[in-house]
Amino acid sequence: MIPDDDLSDAAVRALVKAINANDQAAFRAALADGATMSDDGSDRELGTWADKEIFSSGGHMDVESESDDGRTLVASYRNDTWGEMRTRWRFTVSDGKVSRFDTGQA
């Protein structure tokens, strides 16, 4: 596993740390205005998705590997709703903040 503090991309690192700390304010601060996301290939409303899949269900990422200069991660993701699964996360970063992420099973 790659410790959160060792993730290569600063914006991705900030977002992952916010997820793992269950810190909604830090999560929002790591996102660009108007940020978007998809889950398993379907666009989702980011705020609603994050509340359900991360914050109200104890979401946590253990990063296994990174590529694309730290903007693509493979992680073991778990929450109280779905349990644990291997996931892939691809991040788009604009002006030092995450403007989009796409996640799904790896």
PDB file of N, CA and C in Angstrom:
ATOM      1  N   MET A   1       0.833  -1.189   0.000  1.00  0.00           N
ATOM      2  CA  MET A   1       0.000   0.000   0.000  1.00  0.00           C
ATOM      3  C   MET A   1       0.881   1.257   0.000  1.00  0.00           C
ATOM      4  N   ILE A   2       0.361   2.285  -0.622  1.00  0.00           N
ATOM      5  CA  ILE A   2       1.059   3.570  -0.663  1.00  0.00           C
ATOM      6  C   ILE A   2       0.418   4.479   0.393  1.00  0.00           C
ATOM      7  N   PRO A   3       1.192   4.956   1.357  1.00  0.00           N
ATOM      8  CA  PRO A   3       0.628   5.876   2.348  1.00  0.00           C
ATOM      9  C   PRO A   3       0.091   7.142   1.664  1.00  0.00           C
ATOM     10  N   ASP A   4      -0.989   7.678   2.203  1.00  0.00           N
ATOM     11  CA  ASP A   4      -1.600   8.876   1.618  1.00  0.00           C
ATOM     12  C   ASP A   4      -0.575   9.990   1.394  1.00  0.00           C
ATOM     13  N   ASP A   5       0.303  10.197   2.366  1.00  0.00           N
ATOM     14  CA  ASP A   5       1.284  11.281   2.279  1.00  0.00           C
ATOM     15  C   ASP A   5       2.305  11.066   1.170  1.00  0.00           C
ATOM     16  N   ASP A   6       2.413   9.843   0.639  1.00  0.00           N
ATOM     17  CA  ASP A   6       3.392   9.543  -0.405  1.00  0.00           C
ATOM     18  C   ASP A   6       2.815   9.570  -1.813  1.00  0.00           C
ATOM     19  N   LEU A   7       1.532   9.898  -1.966  1.00  0.00           N
ATOM     20  CA  LEU A   7       0.941   9.980  -3.299  1.00  0.00           C
ATOM     21  C   LEU A   7       1.589  11.127  -4.071  1.00  0.00           C
ATOM     22  N   SER A   8       1.868  10.908  -5.345  1.00  0.00           N
ATOM     23  CA  SER A   8       2.675  11.832  -6.141  1.00  0.00           C
ATOM     24  C   SER A   8       2.010  13.156  -6.452  1.00  0.00           C
ATOM     25  N   ASP A   9       0.752  13.155  -6.817  1.00  0.00           N
ATOM     26  CA  ASP A   9       0.071  14.374  -7.229  1.00  0.00           C
ATOM     27  C   ASP A   9      -0.556  15.059  -6.005  1.00  0.00           C
ATOM     28  N   ALA A  10      -0.233  16.326  -5.795  1.00  0.00           N
ATOM     29  CA  ALA A  10      -0.691  17.041  -4.598  1.00  0.00           C
ATOM     30  C   ALA A  10      -2.214  17.139  -4.518  1.00  0.00           C
ATOM     31  N   ALA A  11      -2.871  17.387  -5.643  1.00  0.00           N
ATOM     32  CA  ALA A  11      -4.333  17.526  -5.625  1.00  0.00           C
ATOM     33  C   ALA A  11      -4.999  16.189  -5.318  1.00  0.00           C
ATOM     34  N   VAL A  12      -4.504  15.129  -5.927  1.00  0.00           N
ATOM     35  CA  VAL A  12      -5.034  13.784  -5.662  1.00  0.00           C
ATOM     36  C   VAL A  12      -4.768  13.407  -4.211  1.00  0.00           C
ATOM     37  N   ARG A  13      -3.563  13.701  -3.743  1.00  0.00           N
ATOM     38  CA  ARG A  13      -3.207  13.418  -2.349  1.00  0.00           C
ATOM     39  C   ARG A  13      -4.179  14.101  -1.390  1.00  0.00           C
ATOM     40  N   ALA A  14      -4.491  15.372  -1.643  1.00  0.00           N
ATOM     41  CA  ALA A  14      -5.409  16.110  -0.775  1.00  0.00           C
ATOM     42  C   ALA A  14      -6.800  15.470  -0.768  1.00  0.00           C
ATOM     43  N   LEU A  15      -7.259  15.032  -1.932  1.00  0.00           N
ATOM     44  CA  LEU A  15      -8.587  14.420  -2.011  1.00  0.00           C
ATOM     45  C   LEU A  15      -8.625  13.072  -1.291  1.00  0.00           C
ATOM     46  N   VAL A  16      -7.615  12.250  -1.514  1.00  0.00           N
ATOM     47  CA  VAL A  16      -7.568  10.943  -0.864  1.00  0.00           C
ATOM     48  C   VAL A  16      -7.474  11.101   0.653  1.00  0.00           C
ATOM     49  N   LYS A  17      -6.636  12.035   1.108  1.00  0.00           N
ATOM     50  CA  LYS A  17      -6.526  12.264   2.548  1.00  0.00           C
ATOM     51  C   LYS A  17      -7.855  12.719   3.139  1.00  0.00           C
ATOM     52  N   ALA A  18      -8.587  13.549   2.417  1.00  0.00           N
ATOM     53  CA  ALA A  18      -9.898  14.015   2.890  1.00  0.00           C
ATOM     54  C   ALA A  18     -10.880  12.850   2.980  1.00  0.00           C
ATOM     55  N   ILE A  19     -10.876  11.982   1.976  1.00  0.00           N
ATOM     56  CA  ILE A  19     -11.749  10.804   1.999  1.00  0.00           C
ATOM     57  C   ILE A  19     -11.424   9.945   3.214  1.00  0.00           C
ATOM     58  N   ASN A  20     -10.146   9.650   3.405  1.00  0.00           N
ATOM     59  CA  ASN A  20      -9.750   8.743   4.478  1.00  0.00           C
ATOM     60  C   ASN A  20      -9.930   9.339   5.865  1.00  0.00           C
ATOM     61  N   ALA A  21      -9.950  10.659   5.962  1.00  0.00           N
ATOM     62  CA  ALA A  21     -10.193  11.323   7.244  1.00  0.00           C
ATOM     63  C   ALA A  21     -11.679  11.595   7.469  1.00  0.00           C
ATOM     64  N   ASN A  22     -12.502  11.250   6.462  1.00  0.00           N
ATOM     65  CA  ASN A  22     -13.936  11.544   6.505  1.00  0.00           C
ATOM     66  C   ASN A  22     -14.170  13.044   6.755  1.00  0.00           C
ATOM     67  N   ASP A  23     -13.372  13.864   6.068  1.00  0.00           N
ATOM     68  CA  ASP A  23     -13.369  15.313   6.246  1.00  0.00           C
ATOM     69  C   ASP A  23     -14.044  15.972   5.040  1.00  0.00           C
ATOM     70  N   GLN A  24     -15.315  16.287   5.202  1.00  0.00           N
ATOM     71  CA  GLN A  24     -16.082  16.847   4.092  1.00  0.00           C
ATOM     72  C   GLN A  24     -15.565  18.216   3.653  1.00  0.00           C
ATOM     73  N   ALA A  25     -15.147  19.048   4.605  1.00  0.00           N
ATOM     74  CA  ALA A  25     -14.644  20.381   4.250  1.00  0.00           C
ATOM     75  C   ALA A  25     -13.359  20.264   3.434  1.00  0.00           C
ATOM     76  N   ALA A  26     -12.453  19.385   3.826  1.00  0.00           N
ATOM     77  CA  ALA A  26     -11.206  19.198   3.073  1.00  0.00           C
ATOM     78  C   ALA A  26     -11.495  18.595   1.701  1.00  0.00           C
ATOM     79  N   PHE A  27     -12.475  17.697   1.623  1.00  0.00           N
ATOM     80  CA  PHE A  27     -12.872  17.101   0.352  1.00  0.00           C
ATOM     81  C   PHE A  27     -13.341  18.197  -0.604  1.00  0.00           C
ATOM     82  N   ARG A  28     -14.247  19.045  -0.143  1.00  0.00           N
ATOM     83  CA  ARG A  28     -14.740  20.142  -0.985  1.00  0.00           C
ATOM     84  C   ARG A  28     -13.609  21.089  -1.381  1.00  0.00           C
ATOM     85  N   ALA A  29     -12.686  21.355  -0.448  1.00  0.00           N
ATOM     86  CA  ALA A  29     -11.570  22.268  -0.727  1.00  0.00           C
ATOM     87  C   ALA A  29     -10.618  21.696  -1.779  1.00  0.00           C
ATOM     88  N   ALA A  30     -10.545  20.377  -1.897  1.00  0.00           N
ATOM     89  CA  ALA A  30      -9.657  19.743  -2.870  1.00  0.00           C
ATOM     90  C   ALA A  30     -10.251  19.729  -4.272  1.00  0.00           C
ATOM     91  N   LEU A  31     -11.532  20.060  -4.386  1.00  0.00           N
ATOM     92  CA  LEU A  31     -12.231  20.028  -5.667  1.00  0.00           C
ATOM     93  C   LEU A  31     -12.304  21.411  -6.311  1.00  0.00           C
ATOM     94  N   ALA A  32     -12.159  21.448  -7.616  1.00  0.00           N
ATOM     95  CA  ALA A  32     -12.367  22.679  -8.370  1.00  0.00           C
ATOM     96  C   ALA A  32     -13.860  23.011  -8.395  1.00  0.00           C
ATOM     97  N   ASP A  33     -14.173  24.280  -8.574  1.00  0.00           N
ATOM     98  CA  ASP A  33     -15.576  24.672  -8.734  1.00  0.00           C
ATOM     99  C   ASP A  33     -16.159  23.922  -9.920  1.00  0.00           C
ATOM    100  N   GLY A  34     -17.347  23.373  -9.737  1.00  0.00           N
ATOM    101  CA  GLY A  34     -18.016  22.665 -10.813  1.00  0.00           C
ATOM    102  C   GLY A  34     -17.453  21.281 -11.097  1.00  0.00           C
ATOM    103  N   ALA A  35     -16.687  20.723 -10.183  1.00  0.00           N
ATOM    104  CA  ALA A  35     -16.098  19.398 -10.387  1.00  0.00           C
ATOM    105  C   ALA A  35     -17.178  18.364 -10.701  1.00  0.00           C
ATOM    106  N   THR A  36     -16.802  17.373 -11.501  1.00  0.00           N
ATOM    107  CA  THR A  36     -17.728  16.317 -11.916  1.00  0.00           C
ATOM    108  C   THR A  36     -17.095  14.955 -11.658  1.00  0.00           C
ATOM    109  N   MET A  37     -17.923  13.907 -11.766  1.00  0.00           N
ATOM    110  CA  MET A  37     -17.404  12.556 -11.551  1.00  0.00           C
ATOM    111  C   MET A  37     -18.303  11.537 -12.200  1.00  0.00           C
ATOM    112  N   SER A  38     -17.746  10.324 -12.347  1.00  0.00           N
ATOM    113  CA  SER A  38     -18.545   9.195 -12.806  1.00  0.00           C
ATOM    114  C   SER A  38     -18.195   7.979 -11.947  1.00  0.00           C
ATOM    115  N   ASP A  39     -19.154   7.072 -11.862  1.00  0.00           N
ATOM    116  CA  ASP A  39     -18.982   5.820 -11.125  1.00  0.00           C
ATOM    117  C   ASP A  39     -19.410   4.693 -12.050  1.00  0.00           C
ATOM    118  N   ASP A  40     -18.507   3.767 -12.310  1.00  0.00           N
ATOM    119  CA  ASP A  40     -18.762   2.647 -13.220  1.00  0.00           C
ATOM    120  C   ASP A  40     -19.316   3.113 -14.565  1.00  0.00           C
ATOM    121  N   GLY A  41     -18.761   4.227 -15.071  1.00  0.00           N
ATOM    122  CA  GLY A  41     -19.109   4.708 -16.398  1.00  0.00           C
ATOM    123  C   GLY A  41     -20.325   5.597 -16.496  1.00  0.00           C
ATOM    124  N   SER A  42     -21.011   5.842 -15.380  1.00  0.00           N
ATOM    125  CA  SER A  42     -22.194   6.707 -15.390  1.00  0.00           C
ATOM    126  C   SER A  42     -21.903   7.980 -14.604  1.00  0.00           C
ATOM    127  N   ASP A  43     -22.165   9.138 -15.239  1.00  0.00           N
ATOM    128  CA  ASP A  43     -21.993  10.398 -14.525  1.00  0.00           C
ATOM    129  C   ASP A  43     -22.954  10.455 -13.345  1.00  0.00           C
ATOM    130  N   ARG A  44     -22.456  10.977 -12.247  1.00  0.00           N
ATOM    131  CA  ARG A  44     -23.250  11.112 -11.013  1.00  0.00           C
ATOM    132  C   ARG A  44     -23.153  12.560 -10.524  1.00  0.00           C
ATOM    133  N   GLU A  45     -24.120  12.956  -9.722  1.00  0.00           N
ATOM    134  CA  GLU A  45     -24.054  14.254  -9.057  1.00  0.00           C
ATOM    135  C   GLU A  45     -23.062  14.079  -7.912  1.00  0.00           C
ATOM    136  N   LEU A  46     -21.951  14.820  -7.971  1.00  0.00           N
ATOM    137  CA  LEU A  46     -20.829  14.574  -7.085  1.00  0.00           C
ATOM    138  C   LEU A  46     -21.190  14.691  -5.608  1.00  0.00           C
ATOM    139  N   GLY A  47     -21.904  15.729  -5.204  1.00  0.00           N
ATOM    140  CA  GLY A  47     -22.231  15.917  -3.790  1.00  0.00           C
ATOM    141  C   GLY A  47     -23.075  14.789  -3.228  1.00  0.00           C
ATOM    142  N   THR A  48     -24.081  14.386  -3.962  1.00  0.00           N
ATOM    143  CA  THR A  48     -24.955  13.298  -3.522  1.00  0.00           C
ATOM    144  C   THR A  48     -24.181  11.992  -3.457  1.00  0.00           C
ATOM    145  N   TRP A  49     -23.364  11.722  -4.482  1.00  0.00           N
ATOM    146  CA  TRP A  49     -22.577  10.501  -4.513  1.00  0.00           C
ATOM    147  C   TRP A  49     -21.603  10.456  -3.334  1.00  0.00           C
ATOM    148  N   ALA A  50     -20.892  11.557  -3.109  1.00  0.00           N
ATOM    149  CA  ALA A  50     -19.892  11.587  -2.035  1.00  0.00           C
ATOM    150  C   ALA A  50     -20.544  11.376  -0.675  1.00  0.00           C
ATOM    151  N   ASP A  51     -21.689  11.987  -0.464  1.00  0.00           N
ATOM    152  CA  ASP A  51     -22.366  11.799   0.819  1.00  0.00           C
ATOM    153  C   ASP A  51     -22.719  10.335   1.035  1.00  0.00           C
ATOM    154  N   LYS A  52     -23.264   9.696  -0.007  1.00  0.00           N
ATOM    155  CA  LYS A  52     -23.705   8.306   0.115  1.00  0.00           C
ATOM    156  C   LYS A  52     -22.544   7.315   0.148  1.00  0.00           C
ATOM    157  N   GLU A  53     -21.591   7.474  -0.760  1.00  0.00           N
ATOM    158  CA  GLU A  53     -20.539   6.479  -0.943  1.00  0.00           C
ATOM    159  C   GLU A  53     -19.304   6.701  -0.068  1.00  0.00           C
ATOM    160  N   ILE A  54     -19.160   7.919   0.466  1.00  0.00           N
ATOM    161  CA  ILE A  54     -17.987   8.209   1.298  1.00  0.00           C
ATOM    162  C   ILE A  54     -18.396   8.569   2.723  1.00  0.00           C
ATOM    163  N   PHE A  55     -19.080   9.694   2.878  1.00  0.00           N
ATOM    164  CA  PHE A  55     -19.197  10.295   4.199  1.00  0.00           C
ATOM    165  C   PHE A  55     -20.219   9.646   5.118  1.00  0.00           C
ATOM    166  N   SER A  56     -21.353   9.207   4.606  1.00  0.00           N
ATOM    167  CA  SER A  56     -22.337   8.582   5.495  1.00  0.00           C
ATOM    168  C   SER A  56     -22.109   7.081   5.638  1.00  0.00           C
ATOM    169  N   SER A  57     -21.138   6.552   4.882  1.00  0.00           N
ATOM    170  CA  SER A  57     -20.906   5.103   4.920  1.00  0.00           C
ATOM    171  C   SER A  57     -19.463   4.733   5.267  1.00  0.00           C
ATOM    172  N   GLY A  58     -18.697   5.680   5.801  1.00  0.00           N
ATOM    173  CA  GLY A  58     -17.344   5.370   6.243  1.00  0.00           C
ATOM    174  C   GLY A  58     -16.391   4.964   5.136  1.00  0.00           C
ATOM    175  N   GLY A  59     -16.441   5.640   3.987  1.00  0.00           N
ATOM    176  CA  GLY A  59     -15.576   5.292   2.867  1.00  0.00           C
ATOM    177  C   GLY A  59     -14.099   5.442   3.183  1.00  0.00           C
ATOM    178  N   HIS A  60     -13.288   4.525   2.651  1.00  0.00           N
ATOM    179  CA  HIS A  60     -11.842   4.551   2.893  1.00  0.00           C
ATOM    180  C   HIS A  60     -11.110   3.906   1.718  1.00  0.00           C
ATOM    181  N   MET A  61      -9.990   4.532   1.306  1.00  0.00           N
ATOM    182  CA  MET A  61      -9.164   4.028   0.201  1.00  0.00           C
ATOM    183  C   MET A  61      -7.812   3.584   0.724  1.00  0.00           C
ATOM    184  N   ASP A  62      -7.385   2.381   0.349  1.00  0.00           N
ATOM    185  CA  ASP A  62      -6.010   1.940   0.543  1.00  0.00           C
ATOM    186  C   ASP A  62      -5.414   1.827  -0.851  1.00  0.00           C
ATOM    187  N   VAL A  63      -4.537   2.766  -1.194  1.00  0.00           N
ATOM    188  CA  VAL A  63      -3.989   2.838  -2.551  1.00  0.00           C
ATOM    189  C   VAL A  63      -2.946   1.749  -2.743  1.00  0.00           C
ATOM    190  N   GLU A  64      -3.161   0.936  -3.767  1.00  0.00           N
ATOM    191  CA  GLU A  64      -2.238  -0.152  -4.116  1.00  0.00           C
ATOM    192  C   GLU A  64      -1.146   0.322  -5.066  1.00  0.00           C
ATOM    193  N   SER A  65      -1.540   1.138  -6.060  1.00  0.00           N
ATOM    194  CA  SER A  65      -0.568   1.603  -7.050  1.00  0.00           C
ATOM    195  C   SER A  65      -1.048   2.903  -7.664  1.00  0.00           C
ATOM    196  N   GLU A  66      -0.097   3.609  -8.269  1.00  0.00           N
ATOM    197  CA  GLU A  66      -0.416   4.845  -8.985  1.00  0.00           C
ATOM    198  C   GLU A  66       0.339   4.862 -10.302  1.00  0.00           C
ATOM    199  N   SER A  67      -0.253   5.545 -11.279  1.00  0.00           N
ATOM    200  CA  SER A  67       0.383   5.721 -12.586  1.00  0.00           C
ATOM    201  C   SER A  67      -0.057   7.070 -13.126  1.00  0.00           C
ATOM    202  N   ASP A  68       0.373   7.392 -14.356  1.00  0.00           N
ATOM    203  CA  ASP A  68      -0.021   8.656 -14.983  1.00  0.00           C
ATOM    204  C   ASP A  68       0.341   9.839 -14.077  1.00  0.00           C
ATOM    205  N   ASP A  69       1.583   9.830 -13.571  1.00  0.00           N
ATOM    206  CA  ASP A  69       2.076  10.887 -12.677  1.00  0.00           C
ATOM    207  C   ASP A  69       1.197  11.062 -11.441  1.00  0.00           C
ATOM    208  N   GLY A  70       0.647   9.966 -10.959  1.00  0.00           N
ATOM    209  CA  GLY A  70      -0.155  10.006  -9.738  1.00  0.00           C
ATOM    210  C   GLY A  70      -1.612  10.336  -9.953  1.00  0.00           C
ATOM    211  N   ARG A  71      -2.041  10.412 -11.211  1.00  0.00           N
ATOM    212  CA  ARG A  71      -3.437  10.778 -11.477  1.00  0.00           C
ATOM    213  C   ARG A  71      -4.330   9.584 -11.777  1.00  0.00           C
ATOM    214  N   THR A  72      -3.774   8.393 -11.769  1.00  0.00           N
ATOM    215  CA  THR A  72      -4.556   7.165 -11.864  1.00  0.00           C
ATOM    216  C   THR A  72      -4.137   6.273 -10.703  1.00  0.00           C
ATOM    217  N   LEU A  73      -5.112   5.825  -9.940  1.00  0.00           N
ATOM    218  CA  LEU A  73      -4.851   4.986  -8.776  1.00  0.00           C
ATOM    219  C   LEU A  73      -5.622   3.680  -8.883  1.00  0.00           C
ATOM    220  N   VAL A  74      -5.036   2.619  -8.377  1.00  0.00           N
ATOM    221  CA  VAL A  74      -5.759   1.386  -8.106  1.00  0.00           C
ATOM    222  C   VAL A  74      -5.775   1.286  -6.591  1.00  0.00           C
ATOM    223  N   ALA A  75      -6.965   1.091  -6.046  1.00  0.00           N
ATOM    224  CA  ALA A  75      -7.109   1.107  -4.591  1.00  0.00           C
ATOM    225  C   ALA A  75      -8.111   0.066  -4.134  1.00  0.00           C
ATOM    226  N   SER A  76      -7.908  -0.399  -2.935  1.00  0.00           N
ATOM    227  CA  SER A  76      -8.912  -1.191  -2.253  1.00  0.00           C
ATOM    228  C   SER A  76      -9.819  -0.169  -1.576  1.00  0.00           C
ATOM    229  N   TYR A  77     -11.071  -0.107  -2.007  1.00  0.00           N
ATOM    230  CA  TYR A  77     -12.017   0.870  -1.451  1.00  0.00           C
ATOM    231  C   TYR A  77     -13.074   0.125  -0.652  1.00  0.00           C
ATOM    232  N   ARG A  78     -13.378   0.648   0.505  1.00  0.00           N
ATOM    233  CA  ARG A  78     -14.401   0.016   1.328  1.00  0.00           C
ATOM    234  C   ARG A  78     -15.313   1.066   1.931  1.00  0.00           C
ATOM    235  N   ASN A  79     -16.571   0.652   2.116  1.00  0.00           N
ATOM    236  CA  ASN A  79     -17.517   1.450   2.880  1.00  0.00           C
ATOM    237  C   ASN A  79     -18.536   0.501   3.505  1.00  0.00           C
ATOM    238  N   ASP A  80     -19.366   1.039   4.368  1.00  0.00           N
ATOM    239  CA  ASP A  80     -20.316   0.217   5.111  1.00  0.00           C
ATOM    240  C   ASP A  80     -21.443  -0.318   4.229  1.00  0.00           C
ATOM    241  N   THR A  81     -21.649   0.282   3.055  1.00  0.00           N
ATOM    242  CA  THR A  81     -22.723  -0.148   2.162  1.00  0.00           C
ATOM    243  C   THR A  81     -22.312  -1.339   1.311  1.00  0.00           C
ATOM    244  N   TRP A  82     -21.136  -1.251   0.676  1.00  0.00           N
ATOM    245  CA  TRP A  82     -20.724  -2.238  -0.318  1.00  0.00           C
ATOM    246  C   TRP A  82     -19.617  -3.168   0.155  1.00  0.00           C
ATOM    247  N   GLY A  83     -19.042  -2.911   1.306  1.00  0.00           N
ATOM    248  CA  GLY A  83     -17.902  -3.705   1.737  1.00  0.00           C
ATOM    249  C   GLY A  83     -16.647  -3.238   1.027  1.00  0.00           C
ATOM    250  N   GLU A  84     -15.777  -4.180   0.688  1.00  0.00           N
ATOM    251  CA  GLU A  84     -14.489  -3.838   0.084  1.00  0.00           C
ATOM    252  C   GLU A  84     -14.413  -4.336  -1.351  1.00  0.00           C
ATOM    253  N   MET A  85     -13.835  -3.497  -2.215  1.00  0.00           N
ATOM    254  CA  MET A  85     -13.650  -3.882  -3.607  1.00  0.00           C
ATOM    255  C   MET A  85     -12.415  -3.192  -4.173  1.00  0.00           C
ATOM    256  N   ARG A  86     -11.859  -3.811  -5.188  1.00  0.00           N
ATOM    257  CA  ARG A  86     -10.709  -3.220  -5.890  1.00  0.00           C
ATOM    258  C   ARG A  86     -11.252  -2.228  -6.913  1.00  0.00           C
ATOM    259  N   THR A  87     -10.748  -1.000  -6.856  1.00  0.00           N
ATOM    260  CA  THR A  87     -11.265   0.071  -7.701  1.00  0.00           C
ATOM    261  C   THR A  87     -10.145   0.791  -8.425  1.00  0.00           C
ATOM    262  N   ARG A  88     -10.512   1.431  -9.526  1.00  0.00           N
ATOM    263  CA  ARG A  88      -9.591   2.290 -10.280  1.00  0.00           C
ATOM    264  C   ARG A  88     -10.166   3.703 -10.227  1.00  0.00           C
ATOM    265  N   TRP A  89      -9.287   4.651 -10.013  1.00  0.00           N
ATOM    266  CA  TRP A  89      -9.658   6.067  -9.939  1.00  0.00           C
ATOM    267  C   TRP A  89      -8.792   6.833 -10.924  1.00  0.00           C
ATOM    268  N   ARG A  90      -9.423   7.635 -11.790  1.00  0.00           N
ATOM    269  CA  ARG A  90      -8.692   8.500 -12.719  1.00  0.00           C
ATOM    270  C   ARG A  90      -9.094   9.939 -12.414  1.00  0.00           C
ATOM    271  N   PHE A  91      -8.096  10.784 -12.220  1.00  0.00           N
ATOM    272  CA  PHE A  91      -8.332  12.165 -11.817  1.00  0.00           C
ATOM    273  C   PHE A  91      -7.883  13.130 -12.897  1.00  0.00           C
ATOM    274  N   THR A  92      -8.674  14.171 -13.101  1.00  0.00           N
ATOM    275  CA  THR A  92      -8.280  15.305 -13.919  1.00  0.00           C
ATOM    276  C   THR A  92      -8.034  16.455 -12.959  1.00  0.00           C
ATOM    277  N   VAL A  93      -6.882  17.085 -13.081  1.00  0.00           N
ATOM    278  CA  VAL A  93      -6.500  18.170 -12.178  1.00  0.00           C
ATOM    279  C   VAL A  93      -6.367  19.453 -12.980  1.00  0.00           C
ATOM    280  N   SER A  94      -6.988  20.517 -12.487  1.00  0.00           N
ATOM    281  CA  SER A  94      -6.919  21.829 -13.126  1.00  0.00           C
ATOM    282  C   SER A  94      -6.596  22.870 -12.064  1.00  0.00           C
ATOM    283  N   ASP A  95      -5.560  23.637 -12.305  1.00  0.00           N
ATOM    284  CA  ASP A  95      -5.148  24.690 -11.375  1.00  0.00           C
ATOM    285  C   ASP A  95      -4.993  24.171  -9.946  1.00  0.00           C
ATOM    286  N   GLY A  96      -4.413  22.985  -9.810  1.00  0.00           N
ATOM    287  CA  GLY A  96      -4.099  22.449  -8.494  1.00  0.00           C
ATOM    288  C   GLY A  96      -5.250  21.814  -7.741  1.00  0.00           C
ATOM    289  N   LYS A  97      -6.406  21.655  -8.397  1.00  0.00           N
ATOM    290  CA  LYS A  97      -7.558  21.028  -7.750  1.00  0.00           C
ATOM    291  C   LYS A  97      -8.134  19.957  -8.668  1.00  0.00           C
ATOM    292  N   VAL A  98      -8.804  18.994  -8.077  1.00  0.00           N
ATOM    293  CA  VAL A  98      -9.426  17.920  -8.863  1.00  0.00           C
ATOM    294  C   VAL A  98     -10.686  18.488  -9.519  1.00  0.00           C
ATOM    295  N   SER A  99     -10.726  18.442 -10.852  1.00  0.00           N
ATOM    296  CA  SER A  99     -11.897  18.957 -11.578  1.00  0.00           C
ATOM    297  C   SER A  99     -12.821  17.823 -12.026  1.00  0.00           C
ATOM    298  N   ARG A 100     -12.286  16.599 -12.048  1.00  0.00           N
ATOM    299  CA  ARG A 100     -13.103  15.437 -12.395  1.00  0.00           C
ATOM    300  C   ARG A 100     -12.406  14.185 -11.889  1.00  0.00           C
ATOM    301  N   PHE A 101     -13.223  13.226 -11.469  1.00  0.00           N
ATOM    302  CA  PHE A 101     -12.682  11.894 -11.238  1.00  0.00           C
ATOM    303  C   PHE A 101     -13.670  10.859 -11.726  1.00  0.00           C
ATOM    304  N   ASP A 102     -13.092   9.768 -12.193  1.00  0.00           N
ATOM    305  CA  ASP A 102     -13.860   8.640 -12.678  1.00  0.00           C
ATOM    306  C   ASP A 102     -13.424   7.427 -11.856  1.00  0.00           C
ATOM    307  N   THR A 103     -14.385   6.726 -11.290  1.00  0.00           N
ATOM    308  CA  THR A 103     -14.061   5.571 -10.487  1.00  0.00           C
ATOM    309  C   THR A 103     -14.921   4.388 -10.912  1.00  0.00           C
ATOM    310  N   GLY A 104     -14.461   3.228 -10.579  1.00  0.00           N
ATOM    311  CA  GLY A 104     -15.205   2.017 -10.877  1.00  0.00           C
ATOM    312  C   GLY A 104     -14.380   0.810 -10.471  1.00  0.00           C
ATOM    313  N   GLN A 105     -14.967  -0.356 -10.606  1.00  0.00           N
ATOM    314  CA  GLN A 105     -14.250  -1.556 -10.234  1.00  0.00           C
ATOM    315  C   GLN A 105     -13.064  -1.779 -11.156  1.00  0.00           C
ATOM    316  N   ALA A 106     -11.973  -2.249 -10.575  1.00  0.00           N
ATOM    317  CA  ALA A 106     -10.751  -2.476 -11.345  1.00  0.00           C
ATOM    318  C   ALA A 106     -10.702  -3.912 -11.838  1.00  0.00           C
TER     319      ALA A 106
END
